[in-house]
Amino acid sequence: GSANIGVVGLAVMGSNLARNLASREGNTVAVFNRSPERTHTLTSEHPEAGFVPSEGYDEFVASLAKPRTAIIMVQAGKGTDAVISELVQRFEPGDIIVDGGNANFHDTIRREKEISSTGIHFVGMGVSGGEEGALNGPSLMPGGTAQSYETLGPILQTIAAVAPDGEPCVTHVGTDGAGHFVKMVHNGIEYADMQLIAEAYDLIRQGTGKTPAEIADVFAEWNTGELESYLIEITAEVLRQTDAATGLPLVDVILDEAGAKGTGAWTVQNALDLGVPTSGIAEAVFARSLSSKRAQREAAADLPGPAEAWKVADGDADAFIEDVRRALYASKIIAYSQGFDEIVAGAEQFGWDVHKGDIAKIWRAGCIIRARFLNRIAEAYADDPSLVALVVAPYFRDAVAGAQDSWRRVVAIAAQAGIPTPAFSSSLAYYDGLRAERLPAALIQGQRDFFGAHTYKRVDRPGVFHTLWSGDRSEIETTPSSH
Ligand code: 6PG
């Protein structure tokens, strides 16, 4: 075979990734799709790419130079297993199969285990950046063996997005499912970022009565400062859009039910399993769920809200908008702090040597959550690799300290005005919980001990204790047990 790399699955993401690969010096790209029409369309529309097309797996595998490398770009799920099995039957030890779909990392761990026993490398790779990123430079999060990365890395470096300092947005994240795990958390943060932006928009609109187009200008302005990011940028674009059919702002004719394909929910499910409080991400996932509960929303539409309608006083609009901007920035810091906590916990649980600073670096360009402040995260981990929480790093500590008055005002106003801000509010509650000297968890331990003899520890001496609640209420010391 003459192709140094192949792509299976030629829907938009696969086609664009194949074109990206083909556009780089030295690559010859084999392409294959289950239905041959897609292959024909791609090769006839892009003769300049010099694709090596195939109509079947035998031909595809034969078109690859050894050691063979193939990237699977199909909708995550059963289809992935089917394609993998076709390739495994034809590949040889040393060949590399890459799954670039949004696979569940548990599936990736399972697949890697099965496939590596045959000597074939299996790499689960997170690919972020949507269609545009796949074509012009995605952020890439490959897992799998370090050995496979020796072959794969140089190819991926040529197609990945390039950060402002010239570094390609790809790194070997860790073994087996590490890449897909980190992509999952990326998506969870993406959900939180989007929800925070949506809450900011809602507050400004309800509070100031500005039109979507006017709020677009606010976001465009924010995008010149510390909030600069892809999601802020596209928010301005969406808000500025007018619906051709009605002449209304497009955002006013889009049905307010947010979809989700599952990666945000996985982030939260795994956070629960790992015991990591990713409350900002969880609220973002739940806010989407709530939006889609049409029947409940209709039934609840006449439930009472605050007696008085709320509007920002004339002349205070700019100050309020600045408060919202700061609240957004502080909440965003919390969401990323929580997301990185989950990465740390996942790495520990599944035995991955994940470099947090490198993750921040490969998210600086190409991906959906790309943002100026990822430089700050990379710096924070470079300054202190054993940093226990992002939010306590000096830069972020100062940023939140500077924002907190605004943040509190915004959450208080939202509560009084009856405007739902689950992500703003829960991020603030998390921040206050984290910094609290004493938490009412002590009372919960007392309650647990009361009804279930679950025992508690004391602040003043070591040991495990139980109060004889149904007896004379004296305290006994117990041996640590399974309680
Ligand atoms: C990316 C995105 C992408 C994902 C969508 C869909 O990094 O390019 O995360 O992988 O498909 O954002 O997510 P939802 O449909 O769940 O919103």
mmCIF file of N, CA and C and ligand atoms in Angstrom, residues 13 102 127-130 141 183 186-187 190-191 194 259-264 288 367-368, ligand 1:
data_model
loop_
_atom_site.group_PDB
_atom_site.id
_atom_site.type_symbol
_atom_site.label_atom_id
_atom_site.label_comp_id
_atom_site.label_asym_id
_atom_site.label_seq_id
_atom_site.Cartn_x
_atom_site.Cartn_y
_atom_site.Cartn_z
ATOM 1 N N MET A 13 -17.200 15.063 9.637
ATOM 2 C CA MET A 13 -15.976 15.075 10.450
ATOM 3 C C MET A 13 -14.878 14.242 9.793
ATOM 4 N N ASN A 102 -16.591 10.416 19.483
ATOM 5 C CA ASN A 102 -16.817 10.785 20.881
ATOM 6 C C ASN A 102 -17.188 9.542 21.674
ATOM 7 N N VAL A 127 -11.374 14.326 19.588
ATOM 8 C CA VAL A 127 -11.200 15.307 18.511
ATOM 9 C C VAL A 127 -12.179 16.437 18.772
ATOM 10 N N SER A 128 -11.668 17.623 18.972
ATOM 11 C CA SER A 128 -12.574 18.743 19.212
ATOM 12 C C SER A 128 -12.364 19.853 18.198
ATOM 13 N N GLY A 129 -13.459 20.550 17.948
ATOM 14 C CA GLY A 129 -13.377 21.702 17.061
ATOM 15 C C GLY A 129 -14.444 21.686 15.988
ATOM 16 N N GLY A 130 -15.284 20.660 16.044
ATOM 17 C CA GLY A 130 -16.372 20.586 15.074
ATOM 18 C C GLY A 130 -15.847 20.414 13.662
ATOM 19 N N MET A 141 -6.762 14.776 21.303
ATOM 20 C CA MET A 141 -6.478 14.192 22.608
ATOM 21 C C MET A 141 -6.324 12.685 22.511
ATOM 22 N N LYS A 183 -11.450 14.250 26.669
ATOM 23 C CA LYS A 183 -12.406 14.856 25.730
ATOM 24 C C LYS A 183 -13.784 14.966 26.383
ATOM 25 N N HIS A 186 -13.674 17.864 28.608
ATOM 26 C CA HIS A 186 -13.741 19.047 27.729
ATOM 27 C C HIS A 186 -15.196 19.373 27.409
ATOM 28 N N ASN A 187 -15.946 18.361 27.041
ATOM 29 C CA ASN A 187 -17.348 18.603 26.691
ATOM 30 C C ASN A 187 -18.174 19.042 27.892
ATOM 31 N N GLU A 190 -17.477 22.505 28.271
ATOM 32 C CA GLU A 190 -18.185 23.179 27.163
ATOM 33 C C GLU A 190 -19.647 23.448 27.553
ATOM 34 N N TYR A 191 -20.288 22.454 28.156
ATOM 35 C CA TYR A 191 -21.673 22.632 28.610
ATOM 36 C C TYR A 191 -21.760 23.757 29.638
ATOM 37 N N MET A 194 -21.221 27.216 28.072
ATOM 38 C CA MET A 194 -22.395 27.623 27.286
ATOM 39 C C MET A 194 -23.537 28.056 28.198
ATOM 40 N N GLY A 259 -30.706 20.511 23.165
ATOM 41 C CA GLY A 259 -30.378 19.101 22.928
ATOM 42 C C GLY A 259 -29.075 18.732 23.614
ATOM 43 N N ALA A 260 -28.782 17.448 23.582
ATOM 44 C CA ALA A 260 -27.535 16.948 24.167
ATOM 45 C C ALA A 260 -27.300 15.543 23.650
ATOM 46 N N LYS A 261 -26.053 15.273 23.287
ATOM 47 C CA LYS A 261 -25.776 13.928 22.782
ATOM 48 C C LYS A 261 -25.164 13.011 23.828
ATOM 49 N N GLY A 262 -24.959 13.519 25.050
ATOM 50 C CA GLY A 262 -24.595 12.587 26.122
ATOM 51 C C GLY A 262 -23.246 12.785 26.796
ATOM 52 N N THR A 263 -22.316 13.480 26.134
ATOM 53 C CA THR A 263 -20.988 13.573 26.753
ATOM 54 C C THR A 263 -21.003 14.413 28.033
ATOM 55 N N GLY A 264 -21.892 15.417 28.078
ATOM 56 C CA GLY A 264 -21.998 16.222 29.299
ATOM 57 C C GLY A 264 -22.521 15.365 30.452
ATOM 58 N N ARG A 288 -30.192 21.914 30.623
ATOM 59 C CA ARG A 288 -30.644 21.443 29.310
ATOM 60 C C ARG A 288 -31.819 20.477 29.471
ATOM 61 N N CYS A 367 -10.184 23.726 19.748
ATOM 62 C CA CYS A 367 -11.360 23.116 20.366
ATOM 63 C C CYS A 367 -12.456 24.139 20.657
ATOM 64 N N ILE A 368 -13.618 23.626 21.047
ATOM 65 C CA ILE A 368 -14.773 24.487 21.284
ATOM 66 C C ILE A 368 -14.566 25.398 22.505
HETATM 67 C C1 6PG B 1 -16.280 19.421 20.091
HETATM 68 C C2 6PG B 1 -17.697 19.217 20.550
HETATM 69 C C3 6PG B 1 -18.336 18.108 19.818
HETATM 70 C C4 6PG B 1 -19.726 17.715 20.260
HETATM 71 C C5 6PG B 1 -20.744 18.757 20.316
HETATM 72 C C6 6PG B 1 -22.090 18.165 20.672
HETATM 73 O O1 6PG B 1 -15.422 19.400 20.960
HETATM 74 O O2 6PG B 1 -16.049 19.622 18.901
HETATM 75 O O3 6PG B 1 -17.697 18.905 21.906
HETATM 76 O O4 6PG B 1 -17.525 16.970 19.983
HETATM 77 O O5 6PG B 1 -20.198 16.836 19.322
HETATM 78 O O6 6PG B 1 -20.417 19.872 20.975
HETATM 79 O O7 6PG B 1 -22.425 18.172 21.990
HETATM 80 P P1 6PG B 1 -23.959 18.112 22.380
HETATM 81 O O8 6PG B 1 -24.744 17.663 21.185
HETATM 82 O O9 6PG B 1 -24.048 17.107 23.475
HETATM 83 O O10 6PG B 1 -24.304 19.504 22.762
#
